[in-house]
PDB file of C-alpha atoms in Angstrom:
ATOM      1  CA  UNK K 341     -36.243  61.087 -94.345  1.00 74.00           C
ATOM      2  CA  UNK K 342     -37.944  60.868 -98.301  1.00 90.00           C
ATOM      3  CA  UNK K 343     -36.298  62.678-100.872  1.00 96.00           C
ATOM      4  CA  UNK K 344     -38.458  66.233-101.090  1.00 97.00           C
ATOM      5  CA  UNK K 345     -39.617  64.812-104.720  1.00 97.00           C
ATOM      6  CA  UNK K 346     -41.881  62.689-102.298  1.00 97.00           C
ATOM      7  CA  UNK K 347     -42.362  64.798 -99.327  1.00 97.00           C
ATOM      8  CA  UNK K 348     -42.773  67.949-100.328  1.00 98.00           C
ATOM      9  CA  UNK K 349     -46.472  68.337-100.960  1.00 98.00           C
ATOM     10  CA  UNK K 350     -46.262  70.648-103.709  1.00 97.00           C
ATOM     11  CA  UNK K 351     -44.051  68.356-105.429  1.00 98.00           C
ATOM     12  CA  UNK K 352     -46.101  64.871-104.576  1.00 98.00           C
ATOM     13  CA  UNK K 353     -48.839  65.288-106.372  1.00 97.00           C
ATOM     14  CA  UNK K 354     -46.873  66.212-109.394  1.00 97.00           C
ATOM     15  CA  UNK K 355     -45.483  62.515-109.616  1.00 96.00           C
ATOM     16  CA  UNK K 356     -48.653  60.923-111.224  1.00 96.00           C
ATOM     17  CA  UNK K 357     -49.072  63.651-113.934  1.00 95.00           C
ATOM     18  CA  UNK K 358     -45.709  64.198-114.926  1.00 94.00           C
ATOM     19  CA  UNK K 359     -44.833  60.238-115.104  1.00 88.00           C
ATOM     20  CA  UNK K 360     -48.667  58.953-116.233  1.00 82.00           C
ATOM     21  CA  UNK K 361     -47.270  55.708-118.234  1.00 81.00           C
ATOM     22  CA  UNK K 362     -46.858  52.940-115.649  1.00 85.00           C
ATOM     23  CA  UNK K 363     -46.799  50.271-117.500  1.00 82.00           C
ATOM     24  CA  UNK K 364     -43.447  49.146-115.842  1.00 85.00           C
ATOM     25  CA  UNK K 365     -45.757  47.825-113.089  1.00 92.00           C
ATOM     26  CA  UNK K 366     -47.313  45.082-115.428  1.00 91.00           C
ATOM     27  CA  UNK K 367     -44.169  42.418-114.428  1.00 90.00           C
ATOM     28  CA  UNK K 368     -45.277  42.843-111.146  1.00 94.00           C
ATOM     29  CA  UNK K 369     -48.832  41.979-110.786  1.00 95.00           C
ATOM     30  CA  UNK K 370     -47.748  39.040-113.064  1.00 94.00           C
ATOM     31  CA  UNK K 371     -45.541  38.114-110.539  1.00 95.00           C
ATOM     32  CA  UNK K 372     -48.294  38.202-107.971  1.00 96.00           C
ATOM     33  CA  UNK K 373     -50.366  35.752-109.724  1.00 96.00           C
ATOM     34  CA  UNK K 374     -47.106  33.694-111.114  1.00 96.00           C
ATOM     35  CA  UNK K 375     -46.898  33.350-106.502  1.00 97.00           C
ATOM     36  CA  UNK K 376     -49.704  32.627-105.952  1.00 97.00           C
ATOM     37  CA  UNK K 377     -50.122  35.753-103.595  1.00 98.00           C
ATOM     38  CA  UNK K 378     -53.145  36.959-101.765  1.00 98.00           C
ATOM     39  CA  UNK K 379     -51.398  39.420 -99.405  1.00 98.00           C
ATOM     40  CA  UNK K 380     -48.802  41.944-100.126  1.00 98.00           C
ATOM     41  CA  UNK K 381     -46.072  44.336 -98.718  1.00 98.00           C
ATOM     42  CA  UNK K 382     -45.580  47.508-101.007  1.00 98.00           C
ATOM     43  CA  UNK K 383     -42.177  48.510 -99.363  1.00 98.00           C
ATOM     44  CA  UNK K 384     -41.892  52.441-101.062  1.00 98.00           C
ATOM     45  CA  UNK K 385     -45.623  52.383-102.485  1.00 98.00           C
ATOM     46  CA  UNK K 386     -44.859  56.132-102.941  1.00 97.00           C
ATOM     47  CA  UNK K 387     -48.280  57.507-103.771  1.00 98.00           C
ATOM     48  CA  UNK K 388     -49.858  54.479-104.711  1.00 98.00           C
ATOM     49  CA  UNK K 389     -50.169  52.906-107.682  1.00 97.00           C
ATOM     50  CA  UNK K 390     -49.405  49.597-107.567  1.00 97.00           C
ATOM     51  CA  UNK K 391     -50.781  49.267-103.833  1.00 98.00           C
ATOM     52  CA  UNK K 392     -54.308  50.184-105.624  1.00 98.00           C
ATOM     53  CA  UNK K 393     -53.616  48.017-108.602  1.00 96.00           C
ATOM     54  CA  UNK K 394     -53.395  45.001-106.838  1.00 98.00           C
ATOM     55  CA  UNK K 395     -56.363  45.949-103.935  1.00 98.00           C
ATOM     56  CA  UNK K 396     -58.503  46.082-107.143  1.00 97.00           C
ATOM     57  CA  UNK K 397     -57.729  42.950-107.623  1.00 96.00           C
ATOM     58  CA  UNK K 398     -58.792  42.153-104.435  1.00 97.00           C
ATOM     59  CA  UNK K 399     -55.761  41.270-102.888  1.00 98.00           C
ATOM     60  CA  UNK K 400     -54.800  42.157 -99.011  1.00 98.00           C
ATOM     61  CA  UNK K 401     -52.519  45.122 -99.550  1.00 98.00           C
ATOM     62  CA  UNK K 402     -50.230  46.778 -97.026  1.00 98.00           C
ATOM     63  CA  UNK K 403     -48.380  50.063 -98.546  1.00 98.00           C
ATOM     64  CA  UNK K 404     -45.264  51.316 -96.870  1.00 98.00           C
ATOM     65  CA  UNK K 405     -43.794  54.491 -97.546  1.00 98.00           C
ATOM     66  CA  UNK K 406     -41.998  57.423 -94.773  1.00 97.00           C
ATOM     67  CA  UNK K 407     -42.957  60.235 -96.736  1.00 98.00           C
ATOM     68  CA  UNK K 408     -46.457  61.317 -95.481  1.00 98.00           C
ATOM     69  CA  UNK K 409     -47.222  63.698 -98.038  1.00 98.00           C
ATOM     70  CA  UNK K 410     -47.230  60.577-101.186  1.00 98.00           C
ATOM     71  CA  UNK K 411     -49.332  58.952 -98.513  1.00 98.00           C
ATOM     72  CA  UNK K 412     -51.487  61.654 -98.591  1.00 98.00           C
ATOM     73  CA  UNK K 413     -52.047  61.586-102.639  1.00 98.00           C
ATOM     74  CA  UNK K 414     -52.381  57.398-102.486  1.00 98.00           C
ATOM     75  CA  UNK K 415     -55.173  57.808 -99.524  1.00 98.00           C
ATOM     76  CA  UNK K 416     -56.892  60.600-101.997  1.00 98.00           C
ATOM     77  CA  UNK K 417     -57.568  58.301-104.634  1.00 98.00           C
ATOM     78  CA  UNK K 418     -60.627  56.052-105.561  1.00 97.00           C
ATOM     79  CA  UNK K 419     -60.431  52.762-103.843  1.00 97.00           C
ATOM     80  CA  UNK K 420     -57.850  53.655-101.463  1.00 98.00           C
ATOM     81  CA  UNK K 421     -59.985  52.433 -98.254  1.00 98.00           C
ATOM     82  CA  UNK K 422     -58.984  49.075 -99.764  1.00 98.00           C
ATOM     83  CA  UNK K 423     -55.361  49.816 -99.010  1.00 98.00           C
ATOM     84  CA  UNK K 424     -54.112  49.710 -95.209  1.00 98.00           C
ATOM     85  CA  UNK K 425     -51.522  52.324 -95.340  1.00 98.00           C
ATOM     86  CA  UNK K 426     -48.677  53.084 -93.199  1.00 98.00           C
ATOM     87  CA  UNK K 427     -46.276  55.769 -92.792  1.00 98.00           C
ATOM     88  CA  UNK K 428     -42.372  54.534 -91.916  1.00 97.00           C
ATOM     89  CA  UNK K 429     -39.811  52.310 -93.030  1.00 95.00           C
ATOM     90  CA  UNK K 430     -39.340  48.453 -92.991  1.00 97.00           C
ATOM     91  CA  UNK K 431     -37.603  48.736 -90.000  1.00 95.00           C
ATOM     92  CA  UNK K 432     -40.825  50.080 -87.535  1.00 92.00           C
ATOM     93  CA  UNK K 433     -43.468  47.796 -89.038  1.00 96.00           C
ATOM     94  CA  UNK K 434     -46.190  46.276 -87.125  1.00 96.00           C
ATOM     95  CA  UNK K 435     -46.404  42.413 -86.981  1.00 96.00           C
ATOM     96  CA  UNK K 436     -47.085  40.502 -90.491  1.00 97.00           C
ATOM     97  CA  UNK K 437     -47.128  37.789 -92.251  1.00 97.00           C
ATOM     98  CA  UNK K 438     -47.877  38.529 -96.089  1.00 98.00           C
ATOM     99  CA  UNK K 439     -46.930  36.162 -98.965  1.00 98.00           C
ATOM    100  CA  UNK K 440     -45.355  38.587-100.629  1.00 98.00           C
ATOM    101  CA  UNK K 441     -43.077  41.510-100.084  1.00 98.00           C
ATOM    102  CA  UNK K 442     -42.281  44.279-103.265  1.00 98.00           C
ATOM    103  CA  UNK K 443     -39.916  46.519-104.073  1.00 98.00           C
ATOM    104  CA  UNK K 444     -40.470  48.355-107.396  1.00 95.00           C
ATOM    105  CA  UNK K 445     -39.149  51.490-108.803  1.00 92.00           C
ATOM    106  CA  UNK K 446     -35.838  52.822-107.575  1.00 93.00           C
ATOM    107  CA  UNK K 447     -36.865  51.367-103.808  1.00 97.00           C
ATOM    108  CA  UNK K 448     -33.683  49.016-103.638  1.00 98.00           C
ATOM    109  CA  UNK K 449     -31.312  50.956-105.258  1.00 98.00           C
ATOM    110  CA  UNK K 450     -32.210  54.520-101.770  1.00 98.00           C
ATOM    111  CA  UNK K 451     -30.935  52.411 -99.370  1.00 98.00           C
ATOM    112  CA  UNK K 452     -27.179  53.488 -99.909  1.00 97.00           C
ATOM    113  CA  UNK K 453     -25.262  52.030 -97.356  1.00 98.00           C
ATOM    114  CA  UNK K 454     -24.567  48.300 -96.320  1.00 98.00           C
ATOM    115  CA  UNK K 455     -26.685  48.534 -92.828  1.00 98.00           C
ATOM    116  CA  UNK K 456     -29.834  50.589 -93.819  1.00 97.00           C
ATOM    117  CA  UNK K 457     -29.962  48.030 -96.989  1.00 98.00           C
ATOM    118  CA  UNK K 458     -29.414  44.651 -94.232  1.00 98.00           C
ATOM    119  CA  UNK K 459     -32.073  46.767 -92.173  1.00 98.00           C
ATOM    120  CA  UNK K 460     -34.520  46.837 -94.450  1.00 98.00           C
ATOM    121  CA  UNK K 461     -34.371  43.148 -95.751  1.00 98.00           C
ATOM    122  CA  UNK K 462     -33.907  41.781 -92.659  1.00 98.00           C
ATOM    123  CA  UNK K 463     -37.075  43.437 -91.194  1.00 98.00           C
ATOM    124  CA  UNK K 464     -39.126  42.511 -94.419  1.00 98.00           C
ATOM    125  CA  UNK K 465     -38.255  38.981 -94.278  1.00 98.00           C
ATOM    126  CA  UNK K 466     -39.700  39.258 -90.763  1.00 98.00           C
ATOM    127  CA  UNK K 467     -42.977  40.409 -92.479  1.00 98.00           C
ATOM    128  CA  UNK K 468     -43.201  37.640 -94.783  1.00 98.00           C
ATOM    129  CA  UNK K 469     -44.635  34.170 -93.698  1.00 98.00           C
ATOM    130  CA  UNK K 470     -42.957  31.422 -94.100  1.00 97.00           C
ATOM    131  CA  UNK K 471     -42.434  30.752 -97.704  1.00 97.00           C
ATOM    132  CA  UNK K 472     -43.128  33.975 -98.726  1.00 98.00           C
ATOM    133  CA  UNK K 473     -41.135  35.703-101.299  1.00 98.00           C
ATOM    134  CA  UNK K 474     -39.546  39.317-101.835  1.00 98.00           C
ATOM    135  CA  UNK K 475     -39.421  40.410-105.158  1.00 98.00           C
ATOM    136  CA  UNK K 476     -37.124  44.015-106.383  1.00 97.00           C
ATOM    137  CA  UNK K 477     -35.658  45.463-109.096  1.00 96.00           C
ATOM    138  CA  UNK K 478     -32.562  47.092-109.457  1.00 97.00           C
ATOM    139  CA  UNK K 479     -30.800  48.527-112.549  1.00 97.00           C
ATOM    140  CA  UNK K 480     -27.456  46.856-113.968  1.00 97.00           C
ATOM    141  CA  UNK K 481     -24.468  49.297-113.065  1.00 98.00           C
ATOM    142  CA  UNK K 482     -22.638  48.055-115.793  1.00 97.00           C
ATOM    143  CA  UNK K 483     -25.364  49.865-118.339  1.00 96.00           C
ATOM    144  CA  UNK K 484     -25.090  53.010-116.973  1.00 97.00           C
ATOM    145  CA  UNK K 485     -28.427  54.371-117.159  1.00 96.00           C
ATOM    146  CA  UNK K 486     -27.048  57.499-115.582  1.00 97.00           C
ATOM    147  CA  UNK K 487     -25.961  58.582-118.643  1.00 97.00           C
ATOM    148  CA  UNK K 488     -29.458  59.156-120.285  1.00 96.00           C
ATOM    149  CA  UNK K 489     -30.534  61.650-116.876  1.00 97.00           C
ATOM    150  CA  UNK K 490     -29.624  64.636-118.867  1.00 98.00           C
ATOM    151  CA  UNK K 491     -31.890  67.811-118.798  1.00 97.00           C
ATOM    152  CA  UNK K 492     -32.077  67.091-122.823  1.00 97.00           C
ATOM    153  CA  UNK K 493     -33.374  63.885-122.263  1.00 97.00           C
ATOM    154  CA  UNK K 494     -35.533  64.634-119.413  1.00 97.00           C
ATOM    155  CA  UNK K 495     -37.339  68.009-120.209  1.00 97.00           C
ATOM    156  CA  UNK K 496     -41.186  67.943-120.267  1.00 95.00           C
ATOM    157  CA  UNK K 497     -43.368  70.869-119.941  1.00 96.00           C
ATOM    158  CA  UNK K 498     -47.110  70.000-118.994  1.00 95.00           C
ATOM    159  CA  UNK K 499     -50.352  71.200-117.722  1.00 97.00           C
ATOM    160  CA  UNK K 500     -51.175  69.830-114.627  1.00 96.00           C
ATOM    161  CA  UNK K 501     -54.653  70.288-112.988  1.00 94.00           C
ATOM    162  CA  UNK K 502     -55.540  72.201-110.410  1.00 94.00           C
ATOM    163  CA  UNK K 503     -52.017  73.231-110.597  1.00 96.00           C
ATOM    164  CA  UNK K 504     -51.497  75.112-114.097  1.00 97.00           C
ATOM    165  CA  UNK K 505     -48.246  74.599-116.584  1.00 98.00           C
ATOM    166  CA  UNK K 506     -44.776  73.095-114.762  1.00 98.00           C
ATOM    167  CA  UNK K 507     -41.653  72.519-116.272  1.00 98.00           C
ATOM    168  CA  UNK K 508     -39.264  70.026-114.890  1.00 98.00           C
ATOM    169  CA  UNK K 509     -36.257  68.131-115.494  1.00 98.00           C
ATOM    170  CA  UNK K 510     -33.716  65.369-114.027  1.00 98.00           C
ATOM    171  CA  UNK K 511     -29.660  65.775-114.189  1.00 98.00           C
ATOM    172  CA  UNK K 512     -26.936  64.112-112.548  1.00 98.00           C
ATOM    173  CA  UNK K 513     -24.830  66.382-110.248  1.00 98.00           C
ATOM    174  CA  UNK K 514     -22.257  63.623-109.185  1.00 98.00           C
ATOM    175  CA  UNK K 515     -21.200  59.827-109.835  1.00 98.00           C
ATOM    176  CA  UNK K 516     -18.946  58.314-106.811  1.00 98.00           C
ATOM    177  CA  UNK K 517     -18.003  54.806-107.244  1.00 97.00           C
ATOM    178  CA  UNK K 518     -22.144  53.012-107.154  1.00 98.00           C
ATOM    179  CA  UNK K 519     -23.500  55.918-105.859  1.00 98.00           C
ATOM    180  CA  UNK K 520     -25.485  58.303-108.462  1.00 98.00           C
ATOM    181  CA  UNK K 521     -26.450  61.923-107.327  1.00 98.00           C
ATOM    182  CA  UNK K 522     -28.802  63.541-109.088  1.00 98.00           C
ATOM    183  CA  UNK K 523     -31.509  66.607-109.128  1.00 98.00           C
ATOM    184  CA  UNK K 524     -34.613  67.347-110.682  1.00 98.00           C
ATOM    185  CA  UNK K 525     -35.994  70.988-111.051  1.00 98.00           C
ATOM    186  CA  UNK K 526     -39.460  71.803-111.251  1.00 98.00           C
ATOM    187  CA  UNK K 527     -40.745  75.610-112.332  1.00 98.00           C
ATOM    188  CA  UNK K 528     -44.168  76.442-111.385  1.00 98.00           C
ATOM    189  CA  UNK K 529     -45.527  79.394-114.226  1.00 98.00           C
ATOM    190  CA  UNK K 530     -48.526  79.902-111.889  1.00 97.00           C
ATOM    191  CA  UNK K 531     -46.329  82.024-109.470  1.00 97.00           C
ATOM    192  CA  UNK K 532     -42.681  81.609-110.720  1.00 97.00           C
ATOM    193  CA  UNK K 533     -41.609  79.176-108.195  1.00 98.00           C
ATOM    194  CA  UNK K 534     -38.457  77.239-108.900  1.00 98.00           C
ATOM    195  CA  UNK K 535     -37.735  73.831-106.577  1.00 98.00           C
ATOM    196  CA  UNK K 536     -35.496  71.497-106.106  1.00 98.00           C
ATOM    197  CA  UNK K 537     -35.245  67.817-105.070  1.00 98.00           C
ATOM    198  CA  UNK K 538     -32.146  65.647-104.772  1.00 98.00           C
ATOM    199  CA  UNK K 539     -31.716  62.290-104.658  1.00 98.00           C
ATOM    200  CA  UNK K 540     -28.806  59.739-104.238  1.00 98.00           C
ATOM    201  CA  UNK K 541     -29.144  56.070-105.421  1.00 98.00           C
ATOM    202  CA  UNK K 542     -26.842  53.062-105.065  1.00 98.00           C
ATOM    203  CA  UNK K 543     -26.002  50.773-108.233  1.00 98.00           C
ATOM    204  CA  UNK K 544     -24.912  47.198-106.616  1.00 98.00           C
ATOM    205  CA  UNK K 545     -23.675  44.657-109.391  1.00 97.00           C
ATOM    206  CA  UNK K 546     -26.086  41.418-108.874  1.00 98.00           C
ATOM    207  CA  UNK K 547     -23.585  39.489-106.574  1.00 98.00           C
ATOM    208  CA  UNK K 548     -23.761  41.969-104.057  1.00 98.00           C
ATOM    209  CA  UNK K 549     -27.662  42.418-104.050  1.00 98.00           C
ATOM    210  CA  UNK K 550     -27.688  38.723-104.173  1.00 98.00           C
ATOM    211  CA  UNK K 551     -24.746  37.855-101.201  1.00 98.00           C
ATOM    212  CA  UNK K 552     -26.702  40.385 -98.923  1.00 98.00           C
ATOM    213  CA  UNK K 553     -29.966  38.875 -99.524  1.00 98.00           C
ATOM    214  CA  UNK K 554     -28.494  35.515 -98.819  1.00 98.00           C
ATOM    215  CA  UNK K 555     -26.882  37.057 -95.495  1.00 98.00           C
ATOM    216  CA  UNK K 556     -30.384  38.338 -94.482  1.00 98.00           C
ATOM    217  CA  UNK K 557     -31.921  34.618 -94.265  1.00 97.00           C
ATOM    218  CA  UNK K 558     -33.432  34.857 -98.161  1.00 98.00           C
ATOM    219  CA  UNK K 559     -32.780  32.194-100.439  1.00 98.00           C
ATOM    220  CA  UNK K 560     -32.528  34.177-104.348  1.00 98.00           C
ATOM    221  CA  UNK K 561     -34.671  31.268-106.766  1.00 98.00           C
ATOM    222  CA  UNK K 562     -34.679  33.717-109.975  1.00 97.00           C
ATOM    223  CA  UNK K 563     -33.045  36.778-111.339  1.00 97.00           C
ATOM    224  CA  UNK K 564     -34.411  37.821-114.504  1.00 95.00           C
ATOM    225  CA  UNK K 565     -34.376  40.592-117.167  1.00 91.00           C
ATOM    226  CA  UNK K 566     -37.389  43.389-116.597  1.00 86.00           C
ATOM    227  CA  UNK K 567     -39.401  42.882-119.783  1.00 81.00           C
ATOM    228  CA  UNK K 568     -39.520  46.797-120.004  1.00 80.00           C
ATOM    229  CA  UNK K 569     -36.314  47.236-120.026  1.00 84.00           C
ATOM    230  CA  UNK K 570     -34.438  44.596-121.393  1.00 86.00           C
ATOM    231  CA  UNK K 571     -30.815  44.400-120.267  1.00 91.00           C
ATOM    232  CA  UNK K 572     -30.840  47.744-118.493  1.00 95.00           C
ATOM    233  CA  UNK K 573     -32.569  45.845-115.087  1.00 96.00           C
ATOM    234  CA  UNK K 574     -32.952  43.056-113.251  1.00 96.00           C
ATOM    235  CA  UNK K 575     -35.624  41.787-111.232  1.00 96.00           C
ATOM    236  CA  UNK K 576     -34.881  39.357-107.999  1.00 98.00           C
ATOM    237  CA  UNK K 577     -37.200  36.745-106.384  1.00 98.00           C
ATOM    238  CA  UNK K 578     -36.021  35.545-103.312  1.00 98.00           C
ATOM    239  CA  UNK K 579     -38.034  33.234-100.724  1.00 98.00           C
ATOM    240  CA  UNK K 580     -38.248  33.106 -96.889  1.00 97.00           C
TER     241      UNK K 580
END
């Protein structure tokens, strides 16, 4: 099951408005052209973004995601007939063979124990052909990021449309070892509704992401810094 913050319809089609700036996605269609690739597999496409991105650039896209109601904002949008979309995890896909598989955001980082993680690489390797690569990012633990998810840091108040003024903010509720709880609060002024969404994520160190890629049949050719966010992430391509 998604995190409500994607299933909840009320709460999807906040996620575009509230986080408009999405330039974090530039690395990746970079990446795309630095492979070579013509067909992709957006593992967690969410409600779209990158998925359209790249279809505009007339690439073969596939976007993945198991909450249907983000699916429902990405099929909403201009150009999204480009896009085949499909509603599940890694782990139920339909046969593929893309040349490239992606995992951007916080995708790596849901999947917070050891056999839902090997699940889900193991059944997007099958995806890729051969010689195909996955790329993901993942934050460094040793950075901390989850200091900064304070409701200081993280209040915004803004008019949405069709939907009227919302406040929201992100704070951590509980740190356990690499696992980061934390909950964001949304209040609607158009009726006074207050909800909640929260969401667990799972900080490996870069030996771990890399020794369980390895196990899953990938071989890791590059780790590097995300140009966004120097230091605070790093970005993995790994080949079939």
């Amino acid at each position: 099951m998604a995190d409500d913050i994607f299933e909840v319809p009320r709460l999807a089609q906040l996620y575009d408005p509230l986080d408009p700036d999405r330039g974090d996605l530039d690395v990746y269609v970079a990446l795309v052209d630095e492979l070579g690739a013509r067909s992709v597999l957006d593992v967690g496409c969410g409600t779209g973004t990158f998925a359209l991105m790249l279809a505009q650039r007339g690439l073969d896209v596939v976007g993945l995601d198991p909450a249907r109601a983000s699916l429902d904002v990405a099929r909403a949008k201009p150009g999204a007939d480009a896009v085949r979309w499909l509603e599940g995890d890694a782990t139920a896909l339909p046969p593929l063979q893309v040349d490239l598989a992606t995992m951007t955001g916080n995708v790596a980082q849901v999947f917070v124990t050891d056999e839902d993680w090997a699940r889900t690489v193991t059944a997007v390797r099958e995806a890729l052909r051969p010689g195909g690569h996955l790329v993901l990012e993942t934050r460094v633990p040793e950075r901390e990021a989850w200091r900064g998810w304070t409701r200081e840091a993280t209040h915004r108040v803004a008019d949405v449309a069709g939907v009227g003024r919302v406040e929201a903010w992100g704070e951590v509720t509980d740190v356990v070892g690499e696992l980061v709880t934390f909950r964001w609060t949304w209040v609607f002024e158009s009726d006074g509704a207050v909800l909640t969404s929260d969401s667990t994520l799972r900080f490996r160190d870069r030996a771990a992401v890399e020794g369980s890629l390895t196990e899953a049949g990938f071989e890791v050719v590059d780790v590097r810094e995300a140009p966004d966010r120097p230091g605070m992430e790093m970005v993995f391509v790994a080949s079939r």
